[in-house]
PDB file of N, CA and C in Angstrom:
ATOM      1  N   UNK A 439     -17.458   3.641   2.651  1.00 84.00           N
ATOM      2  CA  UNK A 439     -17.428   4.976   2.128  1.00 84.00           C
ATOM      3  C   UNK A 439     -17.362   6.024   3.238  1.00 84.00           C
ATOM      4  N   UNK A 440     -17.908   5.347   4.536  1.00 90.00           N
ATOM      5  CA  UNK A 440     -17.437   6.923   5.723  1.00 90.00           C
ATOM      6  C   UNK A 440     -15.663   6.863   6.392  1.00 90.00           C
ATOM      7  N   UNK A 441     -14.659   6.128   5.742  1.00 95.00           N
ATOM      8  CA  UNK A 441     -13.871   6.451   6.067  1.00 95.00           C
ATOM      9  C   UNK A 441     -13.255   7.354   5.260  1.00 95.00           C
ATOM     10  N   UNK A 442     -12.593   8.538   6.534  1.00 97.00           N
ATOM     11  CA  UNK A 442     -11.950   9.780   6.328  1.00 97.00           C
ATOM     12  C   UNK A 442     -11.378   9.968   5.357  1.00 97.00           C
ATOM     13  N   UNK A 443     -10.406   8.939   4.708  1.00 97.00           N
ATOM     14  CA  UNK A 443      -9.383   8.998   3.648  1.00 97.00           C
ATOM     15  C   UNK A 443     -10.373   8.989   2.020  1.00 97.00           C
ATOM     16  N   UNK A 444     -10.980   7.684   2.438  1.00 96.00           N
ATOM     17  CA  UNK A 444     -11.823   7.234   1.256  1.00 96.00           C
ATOM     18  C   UNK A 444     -12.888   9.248   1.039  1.00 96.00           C
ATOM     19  N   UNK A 445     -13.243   9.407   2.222  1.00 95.00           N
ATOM     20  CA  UNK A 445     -13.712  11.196   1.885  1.00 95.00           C
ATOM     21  C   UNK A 445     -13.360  11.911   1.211  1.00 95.00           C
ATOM     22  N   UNK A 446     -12.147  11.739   1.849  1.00 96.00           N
ATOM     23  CA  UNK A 446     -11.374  12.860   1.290  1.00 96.00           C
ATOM     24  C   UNK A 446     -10.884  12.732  -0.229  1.00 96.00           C
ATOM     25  N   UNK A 447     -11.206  11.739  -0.904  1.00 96.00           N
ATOM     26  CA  UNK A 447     -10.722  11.174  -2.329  1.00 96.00           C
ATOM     27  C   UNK A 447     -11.735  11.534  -3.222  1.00 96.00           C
ATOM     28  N   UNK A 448     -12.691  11.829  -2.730  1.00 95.00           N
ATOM     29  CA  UNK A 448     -13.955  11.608  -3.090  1.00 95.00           C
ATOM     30  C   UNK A 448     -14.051  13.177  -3.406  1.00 95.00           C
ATOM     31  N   UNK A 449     -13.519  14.052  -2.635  1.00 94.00           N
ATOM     32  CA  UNK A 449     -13.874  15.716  -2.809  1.00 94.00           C
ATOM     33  C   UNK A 449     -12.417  15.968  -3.258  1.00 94.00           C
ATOM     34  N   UNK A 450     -11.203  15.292  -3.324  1.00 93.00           N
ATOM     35  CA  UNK A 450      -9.994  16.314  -3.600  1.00 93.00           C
ATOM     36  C   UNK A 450      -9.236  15.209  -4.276  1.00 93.00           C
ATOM     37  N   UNK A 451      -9.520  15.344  -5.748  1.00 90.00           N
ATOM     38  CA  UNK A 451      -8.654  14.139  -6.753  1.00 90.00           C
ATOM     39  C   UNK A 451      -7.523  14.556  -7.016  1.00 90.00           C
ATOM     40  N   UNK A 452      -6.833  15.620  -6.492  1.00 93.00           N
ATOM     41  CA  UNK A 452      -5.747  16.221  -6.875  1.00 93.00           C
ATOM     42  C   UNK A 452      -4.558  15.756  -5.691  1.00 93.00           C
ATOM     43  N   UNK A 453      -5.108  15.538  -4.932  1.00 96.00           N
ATOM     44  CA  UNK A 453      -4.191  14.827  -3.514  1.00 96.00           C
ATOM     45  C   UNK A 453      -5.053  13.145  -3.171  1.00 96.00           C
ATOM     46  N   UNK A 454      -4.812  12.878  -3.778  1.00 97.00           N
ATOM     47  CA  UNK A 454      -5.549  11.053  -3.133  1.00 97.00           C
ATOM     48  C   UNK A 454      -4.761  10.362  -2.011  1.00 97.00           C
ATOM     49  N   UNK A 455      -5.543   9.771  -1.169  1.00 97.00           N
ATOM     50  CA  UNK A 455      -4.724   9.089  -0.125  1.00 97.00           C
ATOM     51  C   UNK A 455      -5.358   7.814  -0.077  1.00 97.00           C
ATOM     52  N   UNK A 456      -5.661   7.100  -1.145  1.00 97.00           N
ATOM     53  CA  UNK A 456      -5.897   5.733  -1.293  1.00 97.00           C
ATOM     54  C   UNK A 456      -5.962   5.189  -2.698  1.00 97.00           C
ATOM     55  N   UNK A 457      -5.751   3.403  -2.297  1.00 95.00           N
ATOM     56  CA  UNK A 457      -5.830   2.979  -3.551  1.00 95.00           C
ATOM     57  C   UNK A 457      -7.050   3.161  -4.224  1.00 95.00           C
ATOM     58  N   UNK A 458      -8.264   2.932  -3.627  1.00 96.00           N
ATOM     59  CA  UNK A 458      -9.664   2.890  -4.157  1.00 96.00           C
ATOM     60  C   UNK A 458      -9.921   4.513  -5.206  1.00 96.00           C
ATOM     61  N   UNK A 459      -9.543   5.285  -4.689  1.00 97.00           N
ATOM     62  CA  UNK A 459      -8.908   7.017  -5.622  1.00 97.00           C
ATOM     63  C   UNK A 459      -8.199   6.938  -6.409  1.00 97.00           C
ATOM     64  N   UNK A 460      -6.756   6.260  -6.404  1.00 97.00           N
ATOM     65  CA  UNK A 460      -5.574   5.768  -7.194  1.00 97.00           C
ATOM     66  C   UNK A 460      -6.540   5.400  -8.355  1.00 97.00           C
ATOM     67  N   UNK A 461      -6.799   3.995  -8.364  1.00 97.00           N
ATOM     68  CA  UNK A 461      -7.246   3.297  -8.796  1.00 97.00           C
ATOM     69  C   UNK A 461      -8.911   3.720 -10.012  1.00 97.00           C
ATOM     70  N   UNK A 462      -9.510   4.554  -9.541  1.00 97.00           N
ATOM     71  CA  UNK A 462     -10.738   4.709 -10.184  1.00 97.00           C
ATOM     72  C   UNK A 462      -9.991   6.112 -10.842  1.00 97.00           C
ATOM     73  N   UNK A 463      -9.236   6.862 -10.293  1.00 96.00           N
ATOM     74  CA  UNK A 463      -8.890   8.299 -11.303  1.00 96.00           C
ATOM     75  C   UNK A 463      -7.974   7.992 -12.457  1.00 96.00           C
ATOM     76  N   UNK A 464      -7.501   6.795 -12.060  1.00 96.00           N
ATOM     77  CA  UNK A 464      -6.569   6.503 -13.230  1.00 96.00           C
ATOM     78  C   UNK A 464      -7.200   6.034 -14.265  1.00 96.00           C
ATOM     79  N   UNK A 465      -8.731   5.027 -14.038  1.00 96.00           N
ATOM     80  CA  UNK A 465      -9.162   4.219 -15.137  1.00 96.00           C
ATOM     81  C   UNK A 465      -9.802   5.356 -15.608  1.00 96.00           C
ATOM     82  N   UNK A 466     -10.383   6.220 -15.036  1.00 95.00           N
ATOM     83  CA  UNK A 466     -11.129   7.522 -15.578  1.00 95.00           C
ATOM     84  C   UNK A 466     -10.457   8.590 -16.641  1.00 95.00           C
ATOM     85  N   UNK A 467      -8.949   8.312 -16.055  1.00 95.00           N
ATOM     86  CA  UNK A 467      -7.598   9.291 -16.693  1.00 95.00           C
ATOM     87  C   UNK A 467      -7.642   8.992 -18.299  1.00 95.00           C
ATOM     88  N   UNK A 468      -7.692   7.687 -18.215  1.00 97.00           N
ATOM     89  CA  UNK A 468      -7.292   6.129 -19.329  1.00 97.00           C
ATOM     90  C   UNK A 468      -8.392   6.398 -19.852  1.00 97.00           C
ATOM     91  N   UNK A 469      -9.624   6.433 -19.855  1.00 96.00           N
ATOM     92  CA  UNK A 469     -10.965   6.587 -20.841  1.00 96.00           C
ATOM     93  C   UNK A 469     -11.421   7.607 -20.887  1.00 96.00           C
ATOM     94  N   UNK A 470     -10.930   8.812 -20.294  1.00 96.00           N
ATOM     95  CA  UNK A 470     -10.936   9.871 -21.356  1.00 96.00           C
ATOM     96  C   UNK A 470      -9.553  10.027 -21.882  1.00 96.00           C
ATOM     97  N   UNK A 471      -8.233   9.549 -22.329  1.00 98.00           N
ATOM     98  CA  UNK A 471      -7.741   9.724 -22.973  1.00 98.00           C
ATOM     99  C   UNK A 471      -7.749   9.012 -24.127  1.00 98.00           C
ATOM    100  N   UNK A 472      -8.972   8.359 -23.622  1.00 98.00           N
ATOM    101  CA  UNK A 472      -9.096   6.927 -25.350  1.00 98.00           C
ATOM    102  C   UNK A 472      -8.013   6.245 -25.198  1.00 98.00           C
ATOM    103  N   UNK A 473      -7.894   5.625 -23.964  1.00 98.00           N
ATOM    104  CA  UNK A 473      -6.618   4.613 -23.646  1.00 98.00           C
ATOM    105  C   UNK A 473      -7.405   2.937 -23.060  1.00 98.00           C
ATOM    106  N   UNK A 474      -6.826   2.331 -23.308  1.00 97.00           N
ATOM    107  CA  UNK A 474      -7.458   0.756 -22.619  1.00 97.00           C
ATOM    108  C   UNK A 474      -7.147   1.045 -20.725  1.00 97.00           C
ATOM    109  N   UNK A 475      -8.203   0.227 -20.382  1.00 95.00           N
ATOM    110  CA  UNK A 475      -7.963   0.059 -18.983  1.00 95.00           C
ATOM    111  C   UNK A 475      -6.819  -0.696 -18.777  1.00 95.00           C
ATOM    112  N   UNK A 476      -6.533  -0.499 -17.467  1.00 96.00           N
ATOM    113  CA  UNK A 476      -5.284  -1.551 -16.732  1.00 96.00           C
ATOM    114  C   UNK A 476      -6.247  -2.239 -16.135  1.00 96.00           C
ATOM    115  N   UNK A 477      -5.614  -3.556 -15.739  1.00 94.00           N
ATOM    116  CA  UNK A 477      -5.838  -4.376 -14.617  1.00 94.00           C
ATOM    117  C   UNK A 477      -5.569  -4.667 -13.695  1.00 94.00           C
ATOM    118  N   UNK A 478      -7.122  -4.642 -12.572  1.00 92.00           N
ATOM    119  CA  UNK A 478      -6.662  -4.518 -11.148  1.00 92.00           C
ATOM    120  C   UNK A 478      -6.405  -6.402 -10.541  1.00 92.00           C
ATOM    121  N   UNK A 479      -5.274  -6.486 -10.024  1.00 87.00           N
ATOM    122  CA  UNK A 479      -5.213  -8.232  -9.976  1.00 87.00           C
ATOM    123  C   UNK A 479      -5.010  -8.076  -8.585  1.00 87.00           C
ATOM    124  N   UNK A 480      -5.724  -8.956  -7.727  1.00 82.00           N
ATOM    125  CA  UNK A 480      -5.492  -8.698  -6.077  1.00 82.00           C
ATOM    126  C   UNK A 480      -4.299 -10.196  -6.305  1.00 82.00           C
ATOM    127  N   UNK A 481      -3.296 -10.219  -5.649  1.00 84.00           N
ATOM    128  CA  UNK A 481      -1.948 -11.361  -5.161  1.00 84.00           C
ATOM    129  C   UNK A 481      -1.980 -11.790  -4.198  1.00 84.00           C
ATOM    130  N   UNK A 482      -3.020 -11.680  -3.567  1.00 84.00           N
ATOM    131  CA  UNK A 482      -2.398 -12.650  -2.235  1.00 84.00           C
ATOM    132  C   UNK A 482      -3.994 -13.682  -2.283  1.00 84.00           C
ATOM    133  N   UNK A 483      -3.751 -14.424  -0.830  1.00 85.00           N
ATOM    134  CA  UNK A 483      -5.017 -15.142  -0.551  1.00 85.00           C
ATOM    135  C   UNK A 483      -5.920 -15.533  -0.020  1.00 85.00           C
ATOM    136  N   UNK A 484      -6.210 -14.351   0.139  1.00 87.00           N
ATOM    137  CA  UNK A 484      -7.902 -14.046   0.601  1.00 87.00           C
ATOM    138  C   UNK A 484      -8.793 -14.385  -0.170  1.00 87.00           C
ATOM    139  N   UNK A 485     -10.005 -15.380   0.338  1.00 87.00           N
ATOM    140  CA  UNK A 485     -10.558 -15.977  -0.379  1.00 87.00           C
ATOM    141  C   UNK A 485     -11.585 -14.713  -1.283  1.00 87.00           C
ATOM    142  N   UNK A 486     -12.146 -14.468  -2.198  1.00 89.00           N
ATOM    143  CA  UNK A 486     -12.525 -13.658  -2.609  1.00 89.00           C
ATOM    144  C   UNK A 486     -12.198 -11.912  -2.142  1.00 89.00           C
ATOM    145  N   UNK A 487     -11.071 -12.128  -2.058  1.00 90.00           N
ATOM    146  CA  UNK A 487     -10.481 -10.366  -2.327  1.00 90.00           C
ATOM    147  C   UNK A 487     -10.691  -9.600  -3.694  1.00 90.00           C
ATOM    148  N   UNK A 488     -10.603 -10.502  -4.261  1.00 89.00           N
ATOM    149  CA  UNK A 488     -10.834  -9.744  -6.187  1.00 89.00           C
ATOM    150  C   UNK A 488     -12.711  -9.221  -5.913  1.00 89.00           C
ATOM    151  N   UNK A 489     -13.223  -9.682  -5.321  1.00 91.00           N
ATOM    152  CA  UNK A 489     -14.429  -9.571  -5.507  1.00 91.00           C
ATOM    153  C   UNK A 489     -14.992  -8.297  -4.795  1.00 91.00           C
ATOM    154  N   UNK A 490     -14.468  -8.138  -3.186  1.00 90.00           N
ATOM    155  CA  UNK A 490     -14.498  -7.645  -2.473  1.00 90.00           C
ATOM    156  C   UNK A 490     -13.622  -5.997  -3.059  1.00 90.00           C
ATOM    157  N   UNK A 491     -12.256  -6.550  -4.057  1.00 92.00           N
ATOM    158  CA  UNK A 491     -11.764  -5.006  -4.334  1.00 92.00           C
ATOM    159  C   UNK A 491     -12.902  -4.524  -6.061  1.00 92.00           C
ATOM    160  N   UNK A 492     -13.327  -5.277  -6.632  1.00 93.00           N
ATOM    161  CA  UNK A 492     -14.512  -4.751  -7.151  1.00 93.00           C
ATOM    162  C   UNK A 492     -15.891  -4.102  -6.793  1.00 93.00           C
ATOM    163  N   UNK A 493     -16.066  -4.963  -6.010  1.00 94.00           N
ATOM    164  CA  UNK A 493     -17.326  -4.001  -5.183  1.00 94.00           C
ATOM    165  C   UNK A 493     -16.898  -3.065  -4.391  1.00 94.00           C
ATOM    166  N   UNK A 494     -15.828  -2.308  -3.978  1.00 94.00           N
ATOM    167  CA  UNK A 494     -15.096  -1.275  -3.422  1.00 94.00           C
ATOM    168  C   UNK A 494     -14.680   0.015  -3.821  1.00 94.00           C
ATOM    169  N   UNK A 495     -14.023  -0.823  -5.670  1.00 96.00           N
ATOM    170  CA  UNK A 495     -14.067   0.021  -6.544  1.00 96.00           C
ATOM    171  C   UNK A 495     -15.256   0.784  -7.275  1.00 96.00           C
ATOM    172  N   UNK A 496     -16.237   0.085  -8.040  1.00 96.00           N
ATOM    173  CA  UNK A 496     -17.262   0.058  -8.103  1.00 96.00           C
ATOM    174  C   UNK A 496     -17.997   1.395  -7.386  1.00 96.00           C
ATOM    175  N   UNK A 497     -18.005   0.861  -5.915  1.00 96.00           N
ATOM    176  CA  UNK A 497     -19.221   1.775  -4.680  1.00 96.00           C
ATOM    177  C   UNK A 497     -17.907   3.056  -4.965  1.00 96.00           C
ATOM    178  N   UNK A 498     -17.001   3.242  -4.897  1.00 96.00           N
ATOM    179  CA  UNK A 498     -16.335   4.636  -5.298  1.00 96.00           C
ATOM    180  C   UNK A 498     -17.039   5.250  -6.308  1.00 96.00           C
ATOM    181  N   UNK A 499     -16.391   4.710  -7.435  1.00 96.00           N
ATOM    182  CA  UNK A 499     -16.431   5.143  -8.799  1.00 96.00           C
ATOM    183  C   UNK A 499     -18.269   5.953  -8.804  1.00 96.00           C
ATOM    184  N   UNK A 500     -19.066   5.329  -8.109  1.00 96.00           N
ATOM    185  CA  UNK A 500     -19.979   5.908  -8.048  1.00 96.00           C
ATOM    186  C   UNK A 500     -21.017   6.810  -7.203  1.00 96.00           C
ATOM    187  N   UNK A 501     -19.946   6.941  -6.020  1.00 94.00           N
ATOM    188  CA  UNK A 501     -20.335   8.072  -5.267  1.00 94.00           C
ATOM    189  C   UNK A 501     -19.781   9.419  -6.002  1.00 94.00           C
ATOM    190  N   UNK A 502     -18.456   9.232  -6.651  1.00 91.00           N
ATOM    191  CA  UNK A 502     -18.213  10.221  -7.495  1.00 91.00           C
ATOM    192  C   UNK A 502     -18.749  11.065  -8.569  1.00 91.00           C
ATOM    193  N   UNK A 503     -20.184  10.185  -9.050  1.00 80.00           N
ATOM    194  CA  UNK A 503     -21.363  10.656  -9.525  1.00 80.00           C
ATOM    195  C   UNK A 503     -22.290  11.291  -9.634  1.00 80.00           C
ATOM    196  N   UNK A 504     -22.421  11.081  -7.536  1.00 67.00           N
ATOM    197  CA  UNK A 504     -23.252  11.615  -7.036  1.00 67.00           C
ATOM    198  C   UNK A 504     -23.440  12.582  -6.347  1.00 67.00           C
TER     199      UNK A 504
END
């Protein structure tokens, strides 16, 4: 969460410069429009990347809270 970009997503949703911003403003976009979520699928193979981009997403979604 102290990198610059990931900051800056965090105070200015109107310009995002990452997926972790992409990604949480859109599911946010989607449930307040009374829309179903998308799914985030990591493709390559890193052994637990799905896990690692949940807990990423996640620690966003909830500094945005705070």
């Amino acid at each position: 969460m102290n990198n610059v970009d990931i900051q800056h997503d965090i105070s200015n949703s109107d310009k995002l410069r990452t997926v972790f911003g992409f990604i949480v403003h859109g599911l946010d976009a989607r449930r307040r429009a009374n829309r179903k979520p998308f799914t985030v699928m990591s493709c390559d193979n890193v052994q637990q990347n799905g896990e690692v981009t949940k807990k990423c997403i996640l620690q966003f979604a909830k500094s945005l809270n705070n």
